[in-house]
XYZ file of N, CA and C in Angstrom:
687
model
N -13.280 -11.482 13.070
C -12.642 -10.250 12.620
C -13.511 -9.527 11.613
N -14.067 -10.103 10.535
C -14.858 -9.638 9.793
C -16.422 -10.222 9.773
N -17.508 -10.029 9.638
C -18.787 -10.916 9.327
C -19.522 -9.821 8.453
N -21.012 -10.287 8.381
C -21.933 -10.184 7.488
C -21.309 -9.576 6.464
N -20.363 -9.976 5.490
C -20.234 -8.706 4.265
C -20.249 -10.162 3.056
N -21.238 -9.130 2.063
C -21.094 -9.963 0.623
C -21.473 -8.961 -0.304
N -20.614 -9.611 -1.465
C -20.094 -8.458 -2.427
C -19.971 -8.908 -3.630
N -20.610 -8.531 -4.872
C -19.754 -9.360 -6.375
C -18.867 -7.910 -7.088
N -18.283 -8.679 -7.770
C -17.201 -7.923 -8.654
C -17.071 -8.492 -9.633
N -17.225 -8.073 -11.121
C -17.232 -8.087 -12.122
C -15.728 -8.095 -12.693
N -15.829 -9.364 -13.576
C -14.125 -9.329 -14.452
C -13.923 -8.247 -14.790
N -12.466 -7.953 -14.478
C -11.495 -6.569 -14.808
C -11.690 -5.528 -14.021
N -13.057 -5.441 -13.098
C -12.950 -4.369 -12.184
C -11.568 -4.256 -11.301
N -11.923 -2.521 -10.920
C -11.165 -2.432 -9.938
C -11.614 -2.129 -8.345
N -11.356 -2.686 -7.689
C -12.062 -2.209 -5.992
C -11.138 -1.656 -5.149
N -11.629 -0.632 -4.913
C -10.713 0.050 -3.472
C -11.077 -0.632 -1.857
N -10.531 -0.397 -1.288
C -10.869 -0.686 -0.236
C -10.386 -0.049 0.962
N -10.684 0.576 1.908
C -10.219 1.916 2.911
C -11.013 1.288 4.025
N -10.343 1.851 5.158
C -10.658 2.016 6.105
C -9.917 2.249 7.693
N -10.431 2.721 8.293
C -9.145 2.452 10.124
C -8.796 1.569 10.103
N -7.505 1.359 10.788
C -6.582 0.612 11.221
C -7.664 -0.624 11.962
N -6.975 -1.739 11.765
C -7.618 -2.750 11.922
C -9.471 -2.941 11.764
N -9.577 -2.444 10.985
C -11.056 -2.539 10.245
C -11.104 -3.576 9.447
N -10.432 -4.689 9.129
C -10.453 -5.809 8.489
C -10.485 -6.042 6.848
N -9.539 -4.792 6.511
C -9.247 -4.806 5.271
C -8.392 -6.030 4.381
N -7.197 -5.798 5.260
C -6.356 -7.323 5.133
C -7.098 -8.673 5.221
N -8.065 -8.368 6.096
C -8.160 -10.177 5.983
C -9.387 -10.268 5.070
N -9.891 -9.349 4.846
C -11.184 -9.522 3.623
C -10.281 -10.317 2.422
N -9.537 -9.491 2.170
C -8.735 -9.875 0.870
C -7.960 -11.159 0.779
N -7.400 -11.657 2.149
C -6.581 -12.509 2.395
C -7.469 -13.438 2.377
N -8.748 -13.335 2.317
C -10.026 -15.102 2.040
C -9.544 -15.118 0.600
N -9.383 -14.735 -0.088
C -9.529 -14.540 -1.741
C -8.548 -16.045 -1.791
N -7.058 -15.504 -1.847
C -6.392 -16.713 -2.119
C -5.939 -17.887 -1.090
N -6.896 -17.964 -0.435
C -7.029 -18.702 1.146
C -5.803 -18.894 1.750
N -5.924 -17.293 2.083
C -4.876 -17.348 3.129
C -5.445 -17.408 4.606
N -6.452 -17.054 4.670
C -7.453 -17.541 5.563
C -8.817 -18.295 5.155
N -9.378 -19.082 5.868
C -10.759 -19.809 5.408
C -12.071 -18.864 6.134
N -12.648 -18.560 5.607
C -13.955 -18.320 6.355
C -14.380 -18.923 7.418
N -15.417 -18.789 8.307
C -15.740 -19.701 9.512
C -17.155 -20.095 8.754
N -17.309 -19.375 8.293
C -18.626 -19.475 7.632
C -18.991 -18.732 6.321
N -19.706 -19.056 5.468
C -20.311 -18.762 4.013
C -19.186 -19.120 2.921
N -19.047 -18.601 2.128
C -18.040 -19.120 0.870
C -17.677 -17.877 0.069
N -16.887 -18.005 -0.885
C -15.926 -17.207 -1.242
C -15.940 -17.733 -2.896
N -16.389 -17.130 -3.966
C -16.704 -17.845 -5.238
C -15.881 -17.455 -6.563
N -15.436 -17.888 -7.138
C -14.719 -17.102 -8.422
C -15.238 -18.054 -9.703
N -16.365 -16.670 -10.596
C -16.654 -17.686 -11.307
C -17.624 -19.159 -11.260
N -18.183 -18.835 -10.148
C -19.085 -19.346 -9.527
C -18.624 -20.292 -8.865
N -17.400 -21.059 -8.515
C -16.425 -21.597 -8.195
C -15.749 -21.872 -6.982
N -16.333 -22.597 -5.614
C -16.312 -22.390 -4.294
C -14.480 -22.249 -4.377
N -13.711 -21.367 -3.843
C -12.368 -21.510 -3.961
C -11.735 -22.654 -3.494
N -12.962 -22.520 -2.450
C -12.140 -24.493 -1.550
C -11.981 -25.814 -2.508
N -13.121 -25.529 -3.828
C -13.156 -26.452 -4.442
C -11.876 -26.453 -5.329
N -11.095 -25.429 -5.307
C -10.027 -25.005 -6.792
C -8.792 -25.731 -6.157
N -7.999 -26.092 -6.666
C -6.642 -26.797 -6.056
C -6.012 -25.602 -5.466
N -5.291 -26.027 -4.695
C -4.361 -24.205 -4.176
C -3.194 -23.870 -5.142
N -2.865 -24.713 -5.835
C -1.825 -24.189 -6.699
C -2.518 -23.308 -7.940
N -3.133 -24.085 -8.198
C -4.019 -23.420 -9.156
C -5.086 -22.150 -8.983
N -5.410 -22.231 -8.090
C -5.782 -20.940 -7.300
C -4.939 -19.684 -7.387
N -3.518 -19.484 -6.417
C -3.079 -18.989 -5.966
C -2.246 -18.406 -7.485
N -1.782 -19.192 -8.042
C -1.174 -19.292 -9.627
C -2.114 -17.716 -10.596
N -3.112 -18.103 -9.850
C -4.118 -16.943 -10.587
C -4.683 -15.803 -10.283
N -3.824 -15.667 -8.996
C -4.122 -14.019 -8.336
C -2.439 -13.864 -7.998
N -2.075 -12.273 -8.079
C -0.920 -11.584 -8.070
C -0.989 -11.147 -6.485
N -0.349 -11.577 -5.595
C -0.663 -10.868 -3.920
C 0.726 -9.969 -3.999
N 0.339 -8.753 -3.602
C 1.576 -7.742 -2.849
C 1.069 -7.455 -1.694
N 1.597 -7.872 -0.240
C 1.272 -8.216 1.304
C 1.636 -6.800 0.933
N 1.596 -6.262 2.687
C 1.675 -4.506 3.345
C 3.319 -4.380 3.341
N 4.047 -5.869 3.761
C 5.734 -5.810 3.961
C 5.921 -6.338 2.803
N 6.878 -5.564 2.075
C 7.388 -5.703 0.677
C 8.445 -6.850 1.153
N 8.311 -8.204 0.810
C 9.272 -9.317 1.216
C 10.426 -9.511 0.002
N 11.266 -9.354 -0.373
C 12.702 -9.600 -1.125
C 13.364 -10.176 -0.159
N 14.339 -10.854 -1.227
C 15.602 -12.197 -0.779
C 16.736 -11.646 -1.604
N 17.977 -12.226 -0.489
C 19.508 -12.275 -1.480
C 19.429 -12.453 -2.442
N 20.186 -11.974 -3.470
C 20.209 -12.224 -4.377
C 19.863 -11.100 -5.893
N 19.846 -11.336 -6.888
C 19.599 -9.924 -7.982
C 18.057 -9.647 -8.133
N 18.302 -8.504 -8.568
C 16.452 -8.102 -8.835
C 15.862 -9.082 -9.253
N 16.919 -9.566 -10.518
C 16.411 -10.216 -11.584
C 15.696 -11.642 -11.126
N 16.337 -12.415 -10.094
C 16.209 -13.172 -9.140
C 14.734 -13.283 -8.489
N 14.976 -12.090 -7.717
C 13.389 -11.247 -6.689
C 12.497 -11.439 -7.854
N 12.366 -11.029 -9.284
C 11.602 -10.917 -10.015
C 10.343 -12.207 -10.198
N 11.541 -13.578 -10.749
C 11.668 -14.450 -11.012
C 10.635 -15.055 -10.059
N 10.826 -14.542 -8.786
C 10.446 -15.999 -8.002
C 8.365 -15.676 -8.428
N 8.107 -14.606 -9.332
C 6.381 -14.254 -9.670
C 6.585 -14.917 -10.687
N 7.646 -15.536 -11.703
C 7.294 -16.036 -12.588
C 8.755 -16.732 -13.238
N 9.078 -18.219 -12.856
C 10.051 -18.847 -13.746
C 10.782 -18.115 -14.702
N 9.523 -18.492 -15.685
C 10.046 -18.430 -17.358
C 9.601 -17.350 -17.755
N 10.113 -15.811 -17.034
C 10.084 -15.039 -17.275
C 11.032 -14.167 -18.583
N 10.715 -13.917 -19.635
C 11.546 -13.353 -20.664
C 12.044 -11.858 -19.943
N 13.076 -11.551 -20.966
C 13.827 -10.473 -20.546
C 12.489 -8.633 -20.821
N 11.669 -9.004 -21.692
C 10.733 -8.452 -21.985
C 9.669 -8.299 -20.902
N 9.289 -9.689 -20.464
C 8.447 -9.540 -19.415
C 9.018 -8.793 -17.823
N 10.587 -9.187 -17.615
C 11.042 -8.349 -16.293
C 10.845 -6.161 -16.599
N 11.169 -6.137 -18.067
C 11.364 -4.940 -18.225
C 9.564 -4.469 -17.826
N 8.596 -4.805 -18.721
C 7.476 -4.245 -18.841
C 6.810 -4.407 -17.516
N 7.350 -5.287 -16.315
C 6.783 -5.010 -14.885
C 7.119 -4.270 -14.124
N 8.865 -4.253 -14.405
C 8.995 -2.878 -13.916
C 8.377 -1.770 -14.053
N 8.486 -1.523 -15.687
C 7.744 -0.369 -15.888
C 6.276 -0.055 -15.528
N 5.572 -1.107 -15.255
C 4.536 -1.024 -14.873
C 4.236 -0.466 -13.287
N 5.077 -0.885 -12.640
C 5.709 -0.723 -11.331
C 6.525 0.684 -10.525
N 6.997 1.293 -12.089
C 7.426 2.346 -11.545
C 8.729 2.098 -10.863
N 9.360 0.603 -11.038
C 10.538 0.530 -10.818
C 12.123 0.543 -11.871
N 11.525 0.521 -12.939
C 12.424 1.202 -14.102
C 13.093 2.381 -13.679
N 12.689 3.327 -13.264
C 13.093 4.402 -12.838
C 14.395 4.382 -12.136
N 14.525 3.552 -11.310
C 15.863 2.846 -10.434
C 16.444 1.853 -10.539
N 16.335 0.908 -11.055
C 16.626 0.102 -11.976
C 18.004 0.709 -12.904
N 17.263 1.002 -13.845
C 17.768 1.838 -15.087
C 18.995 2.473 -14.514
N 19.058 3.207 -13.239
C 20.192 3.724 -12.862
C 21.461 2.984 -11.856
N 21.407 1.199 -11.810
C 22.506 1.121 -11.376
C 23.178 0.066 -12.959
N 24.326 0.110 -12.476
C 25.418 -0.375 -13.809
C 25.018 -1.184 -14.498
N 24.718 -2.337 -13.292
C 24.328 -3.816 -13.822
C 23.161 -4.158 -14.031
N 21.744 -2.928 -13.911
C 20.554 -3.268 -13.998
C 19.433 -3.962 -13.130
N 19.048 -5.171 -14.068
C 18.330 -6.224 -13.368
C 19.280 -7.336 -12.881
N 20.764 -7.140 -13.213
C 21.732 -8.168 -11.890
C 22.333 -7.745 -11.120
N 21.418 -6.759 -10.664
C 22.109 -5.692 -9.505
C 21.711 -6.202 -8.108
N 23.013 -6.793 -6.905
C 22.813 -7.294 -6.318
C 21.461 -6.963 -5.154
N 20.981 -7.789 -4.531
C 20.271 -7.261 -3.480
C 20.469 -7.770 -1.999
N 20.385 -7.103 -0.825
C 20.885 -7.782 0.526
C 19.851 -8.585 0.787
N 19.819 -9.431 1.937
C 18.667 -9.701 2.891
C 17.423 -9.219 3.221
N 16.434 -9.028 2.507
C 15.355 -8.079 2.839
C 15.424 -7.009 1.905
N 16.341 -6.906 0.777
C 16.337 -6.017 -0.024
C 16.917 -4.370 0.614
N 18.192 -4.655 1.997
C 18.390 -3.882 2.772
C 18.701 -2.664 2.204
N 19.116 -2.774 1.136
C 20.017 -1.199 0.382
C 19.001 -0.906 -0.536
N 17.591 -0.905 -0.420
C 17.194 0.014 -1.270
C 16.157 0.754 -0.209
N 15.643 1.553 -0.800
C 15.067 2.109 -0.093
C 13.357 1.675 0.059
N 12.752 1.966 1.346
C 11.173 1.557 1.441
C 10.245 1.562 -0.237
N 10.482 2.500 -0.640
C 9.766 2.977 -2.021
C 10.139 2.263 -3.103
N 11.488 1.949 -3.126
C 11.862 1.229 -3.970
C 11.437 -0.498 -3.903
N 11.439 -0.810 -2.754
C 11.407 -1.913 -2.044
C 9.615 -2.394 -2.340
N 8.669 -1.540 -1.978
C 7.568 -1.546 -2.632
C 7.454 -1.993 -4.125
N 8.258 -1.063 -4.936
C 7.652 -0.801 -6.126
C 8.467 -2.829 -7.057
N 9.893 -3.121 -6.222
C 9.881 -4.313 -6.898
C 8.614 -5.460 -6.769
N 8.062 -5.396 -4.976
C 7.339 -6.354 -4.891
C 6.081 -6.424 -5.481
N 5.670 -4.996 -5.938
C 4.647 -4.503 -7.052
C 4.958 -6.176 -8.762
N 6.117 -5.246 -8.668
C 6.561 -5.882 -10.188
C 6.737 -7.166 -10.291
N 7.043 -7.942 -9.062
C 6.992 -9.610 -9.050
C 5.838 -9.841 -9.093
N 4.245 -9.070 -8.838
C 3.198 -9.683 -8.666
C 2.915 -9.556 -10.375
N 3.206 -7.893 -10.881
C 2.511 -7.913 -12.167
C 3.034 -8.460 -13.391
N 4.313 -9.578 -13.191
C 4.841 -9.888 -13.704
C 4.186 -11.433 -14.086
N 3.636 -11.842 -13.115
C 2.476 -13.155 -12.874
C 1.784 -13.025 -13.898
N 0.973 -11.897 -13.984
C -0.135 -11.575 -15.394
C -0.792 -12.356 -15.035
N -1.322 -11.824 -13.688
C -2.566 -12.908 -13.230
C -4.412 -12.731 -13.458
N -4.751 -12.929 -13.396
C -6.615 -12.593 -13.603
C -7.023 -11.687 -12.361
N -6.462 -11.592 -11.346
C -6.835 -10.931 -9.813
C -5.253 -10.511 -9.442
N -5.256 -9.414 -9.040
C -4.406 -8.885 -8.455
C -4.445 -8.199 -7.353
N -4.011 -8.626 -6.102
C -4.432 -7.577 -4.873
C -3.470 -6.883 -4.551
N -3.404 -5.817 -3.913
C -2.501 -4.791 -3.565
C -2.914 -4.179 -2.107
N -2.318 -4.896 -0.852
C -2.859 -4.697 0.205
C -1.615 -3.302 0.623
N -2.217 -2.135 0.779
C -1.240 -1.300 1.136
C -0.032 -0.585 0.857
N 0.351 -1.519 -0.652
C 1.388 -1.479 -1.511
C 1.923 0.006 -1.366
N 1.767 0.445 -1.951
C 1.861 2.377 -2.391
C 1.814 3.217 -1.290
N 2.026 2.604 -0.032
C 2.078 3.568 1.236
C 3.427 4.107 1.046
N 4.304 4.005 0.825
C 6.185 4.100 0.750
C 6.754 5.079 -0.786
N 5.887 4.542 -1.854
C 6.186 5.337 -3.158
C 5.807 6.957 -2.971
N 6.414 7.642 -3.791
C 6.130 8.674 -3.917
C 4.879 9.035 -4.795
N 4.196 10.305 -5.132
C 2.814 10.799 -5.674
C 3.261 10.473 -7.192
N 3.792 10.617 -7.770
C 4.343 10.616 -9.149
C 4.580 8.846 -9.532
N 5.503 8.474 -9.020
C 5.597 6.757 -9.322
C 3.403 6.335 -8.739
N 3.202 6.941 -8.107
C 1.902 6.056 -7.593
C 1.304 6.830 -9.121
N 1.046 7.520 -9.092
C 0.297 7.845 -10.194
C 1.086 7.293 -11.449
N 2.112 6.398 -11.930
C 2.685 5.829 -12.994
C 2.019 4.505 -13.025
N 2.307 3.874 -11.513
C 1.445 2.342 -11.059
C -0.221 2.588 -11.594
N -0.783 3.403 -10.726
C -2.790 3.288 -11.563
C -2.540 3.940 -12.657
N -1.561 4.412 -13.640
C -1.795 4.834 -14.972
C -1.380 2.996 -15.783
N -0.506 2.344 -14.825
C -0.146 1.100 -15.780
C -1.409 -0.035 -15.702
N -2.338 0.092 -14.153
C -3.117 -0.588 -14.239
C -3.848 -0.554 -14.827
N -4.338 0.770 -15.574
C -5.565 1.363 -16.595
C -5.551 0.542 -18.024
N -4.286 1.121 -18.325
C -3.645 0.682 -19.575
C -3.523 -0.882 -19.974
N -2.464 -1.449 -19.015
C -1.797 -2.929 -19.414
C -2.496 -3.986 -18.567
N -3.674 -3.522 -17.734
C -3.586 -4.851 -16.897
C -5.966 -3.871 -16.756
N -5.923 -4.087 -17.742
C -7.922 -3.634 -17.805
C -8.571 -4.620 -17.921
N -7.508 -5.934 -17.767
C -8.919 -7.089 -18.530
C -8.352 -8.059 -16.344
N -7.205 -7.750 -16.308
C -7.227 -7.987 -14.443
C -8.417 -7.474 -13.433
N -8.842 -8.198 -12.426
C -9.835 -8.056 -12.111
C -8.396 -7.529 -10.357
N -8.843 -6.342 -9.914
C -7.887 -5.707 -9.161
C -8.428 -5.229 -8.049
N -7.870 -5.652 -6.337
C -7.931 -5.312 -5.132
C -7.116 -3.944 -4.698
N -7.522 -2.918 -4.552
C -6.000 -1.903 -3.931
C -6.611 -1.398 -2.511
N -6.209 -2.240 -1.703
C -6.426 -1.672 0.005
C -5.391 -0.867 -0.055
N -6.119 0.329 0.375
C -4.741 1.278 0.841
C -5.739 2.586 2.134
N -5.150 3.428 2.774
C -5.235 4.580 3.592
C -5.373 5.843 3.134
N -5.087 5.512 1.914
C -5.220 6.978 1.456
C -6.281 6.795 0.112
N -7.296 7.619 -0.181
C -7.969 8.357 -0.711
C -7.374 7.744 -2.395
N -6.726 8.986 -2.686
C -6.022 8.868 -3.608
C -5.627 7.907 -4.548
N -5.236 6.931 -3.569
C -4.719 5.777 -3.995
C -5.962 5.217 -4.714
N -7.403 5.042 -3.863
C -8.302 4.067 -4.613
C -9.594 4.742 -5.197
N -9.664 6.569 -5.413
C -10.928 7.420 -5.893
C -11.097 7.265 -7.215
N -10.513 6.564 -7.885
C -10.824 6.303 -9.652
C -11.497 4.829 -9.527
N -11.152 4.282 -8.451
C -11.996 2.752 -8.339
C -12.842 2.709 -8.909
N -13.820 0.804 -9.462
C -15.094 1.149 -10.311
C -15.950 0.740 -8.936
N -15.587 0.503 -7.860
C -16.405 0.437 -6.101
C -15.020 0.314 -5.254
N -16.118 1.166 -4.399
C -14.996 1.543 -3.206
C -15.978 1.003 -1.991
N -14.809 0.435 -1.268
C -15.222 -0.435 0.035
C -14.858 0.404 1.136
N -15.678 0.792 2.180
C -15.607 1.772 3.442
C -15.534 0.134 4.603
N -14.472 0.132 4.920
C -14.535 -1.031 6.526
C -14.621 -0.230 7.298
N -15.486 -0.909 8.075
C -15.587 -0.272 9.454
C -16.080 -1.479 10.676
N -15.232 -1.933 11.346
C -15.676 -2.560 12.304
C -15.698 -4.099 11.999
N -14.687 -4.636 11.029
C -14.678 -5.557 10.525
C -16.305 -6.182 9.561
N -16.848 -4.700 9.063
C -17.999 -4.981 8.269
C -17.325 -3.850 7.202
N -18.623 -4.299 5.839
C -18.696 -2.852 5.162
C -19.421 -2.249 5.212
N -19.096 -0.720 5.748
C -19.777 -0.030 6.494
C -20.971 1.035 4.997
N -19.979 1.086 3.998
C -20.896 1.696 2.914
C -20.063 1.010 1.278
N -20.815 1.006 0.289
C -19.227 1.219 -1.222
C -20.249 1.471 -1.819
N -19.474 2.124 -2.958
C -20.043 2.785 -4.003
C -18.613 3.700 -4.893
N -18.619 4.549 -5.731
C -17.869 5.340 -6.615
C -17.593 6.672 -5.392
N -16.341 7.144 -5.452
C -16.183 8.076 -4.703
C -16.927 9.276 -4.230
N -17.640 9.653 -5.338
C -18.241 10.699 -5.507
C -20.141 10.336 -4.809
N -20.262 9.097 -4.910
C -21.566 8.408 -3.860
C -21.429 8.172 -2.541
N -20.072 7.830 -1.889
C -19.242 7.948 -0.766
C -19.182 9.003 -0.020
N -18.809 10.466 -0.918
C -18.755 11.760 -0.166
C -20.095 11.635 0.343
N -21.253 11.453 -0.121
C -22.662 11.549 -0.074
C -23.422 10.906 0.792
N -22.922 9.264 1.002
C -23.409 8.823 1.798
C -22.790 7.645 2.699
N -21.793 8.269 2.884
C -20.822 7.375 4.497
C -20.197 8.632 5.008
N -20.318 8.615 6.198
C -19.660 9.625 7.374
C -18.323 9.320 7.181
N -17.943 7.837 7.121
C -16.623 7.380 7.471
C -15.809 7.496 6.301
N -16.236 7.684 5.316
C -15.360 8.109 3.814
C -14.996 9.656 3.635
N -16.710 10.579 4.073
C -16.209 11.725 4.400
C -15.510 12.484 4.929
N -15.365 11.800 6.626
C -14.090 11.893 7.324
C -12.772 11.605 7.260
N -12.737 10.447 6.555
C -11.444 10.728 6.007
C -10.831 11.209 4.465
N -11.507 11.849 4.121
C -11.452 12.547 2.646
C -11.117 13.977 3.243
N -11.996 14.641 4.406
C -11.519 15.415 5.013
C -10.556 16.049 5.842
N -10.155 14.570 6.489
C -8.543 14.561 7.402
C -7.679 14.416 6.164
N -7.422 14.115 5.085
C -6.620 13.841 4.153
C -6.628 15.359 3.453
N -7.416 16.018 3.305
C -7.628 17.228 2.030
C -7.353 18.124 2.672
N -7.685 18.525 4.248
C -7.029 19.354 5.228
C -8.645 20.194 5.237
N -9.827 20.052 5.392
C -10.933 20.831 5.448
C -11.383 20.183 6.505
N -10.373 19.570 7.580
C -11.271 19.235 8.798
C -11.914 17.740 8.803
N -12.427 17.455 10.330
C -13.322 16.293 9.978
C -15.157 17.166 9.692
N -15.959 16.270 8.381
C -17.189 16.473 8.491
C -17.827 15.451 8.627
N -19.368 15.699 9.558
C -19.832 14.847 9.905
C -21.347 15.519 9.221
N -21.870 14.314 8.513
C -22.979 14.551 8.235
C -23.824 14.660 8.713
């Protein structure tokens, strides 16, 4: 699905990552906390073969939000919980807020023991996002990935989420695969997939310049057409 790609990233960065539909964005990211194994080469944290790290201990230390926002029966407060036990009443509030799920929250009676269905059926996609956001950043983990997360939120909550990552979470070293532009052009490298490789990365503004495939879709997104260099 993916080959020849190698890449370092520096503690606390942030990396974008874009590309077409099945360009192998997901599973780049999904080697990180071995959710898949490589067939070949290694995967290092810290110089640190991951295979060598226990998986609890591993996994304990990166925040994953998958593309399907997964919630269970039961209260937010609950959903919250399952990113972190011994979570204080402090720590549920400040992930929300980080999350951009305060916002809704805040408005039913009972709060954070406000029931939830099967799948989190009665809230809505956006909302539904923004808790599974807040169970990851509630971890306060060293790596945080965000595969797709912010497809469902609105422009305003997304821009609350990368204003909280700036702020509260700069020393997290941070994944945000997403489709849109937007979502990952403040990145400190941006990853272009293409073809289950990386096709170019660099800072957005090195991207317009020199990948076709970033330009094109900066262009289908901004409404100036596709350009081809």
């Amino acid at each position: 699905v993916i080959q020849d790609i190698s890449f370092k990233v520096k503690a606390g960065q942030t990396i974008g990552i874009i590309g077409s539909t099945g360009s192998g964005k997901s599973t780049l990211v999904k080697l990180i906390p071995r959710l898949y194994d490589p067939e070949s080469g290694a995967i290092l944290i810290d110089g640190v073969n991951v295979k060598d790290i226990p998986l609890e201990k591993l996994r304990t230390a990166i925040g994953f939000v998958p593309q399907k926002a997964t919630l269970f029966s039961g209260t937010i407060e609950d959903n919250l919980r399952f990113g972190k036990d011994e979570a204080t009443k402090n720590d549920l509030e400040q992930a929300a807020k980080s999350a951009a799920a305060s916002e809704f929250i805040d408005r039913f009676e009972d709060g954070f023991a406000h029931p939830l269905l099967q799948g989190a059926a009665n809230l809505s996609g956006g909302q539904r996002q923004r808790l599974t956001m807040a169970r990851a950043f509630i971890r306060d983990a060293n790596i945080l990935i965000l595969d797709d997360s912010t497809s469902a939120i609105d422009p305003l909550s997304e821009a609350m989420v990368k204003q909280a990552l700036k702020q509260d979470y700069s020393q997290t070293t941070v994944f945000i695969i997403s489709s849109k532009i937007s979502s990952i052009r403040d990145a400190d490298q941006i990853f272009v997939m293409k073809d289950g490789q990386i096709e170019a990365s660099g800072s957005h503004e090195e991207l317009l310049i020199n990948s076709n495939v970033y330009r094109d879709i900066y262009a289908s997104q901004s409404g100036l057409g596709v350009v081809n260099g």
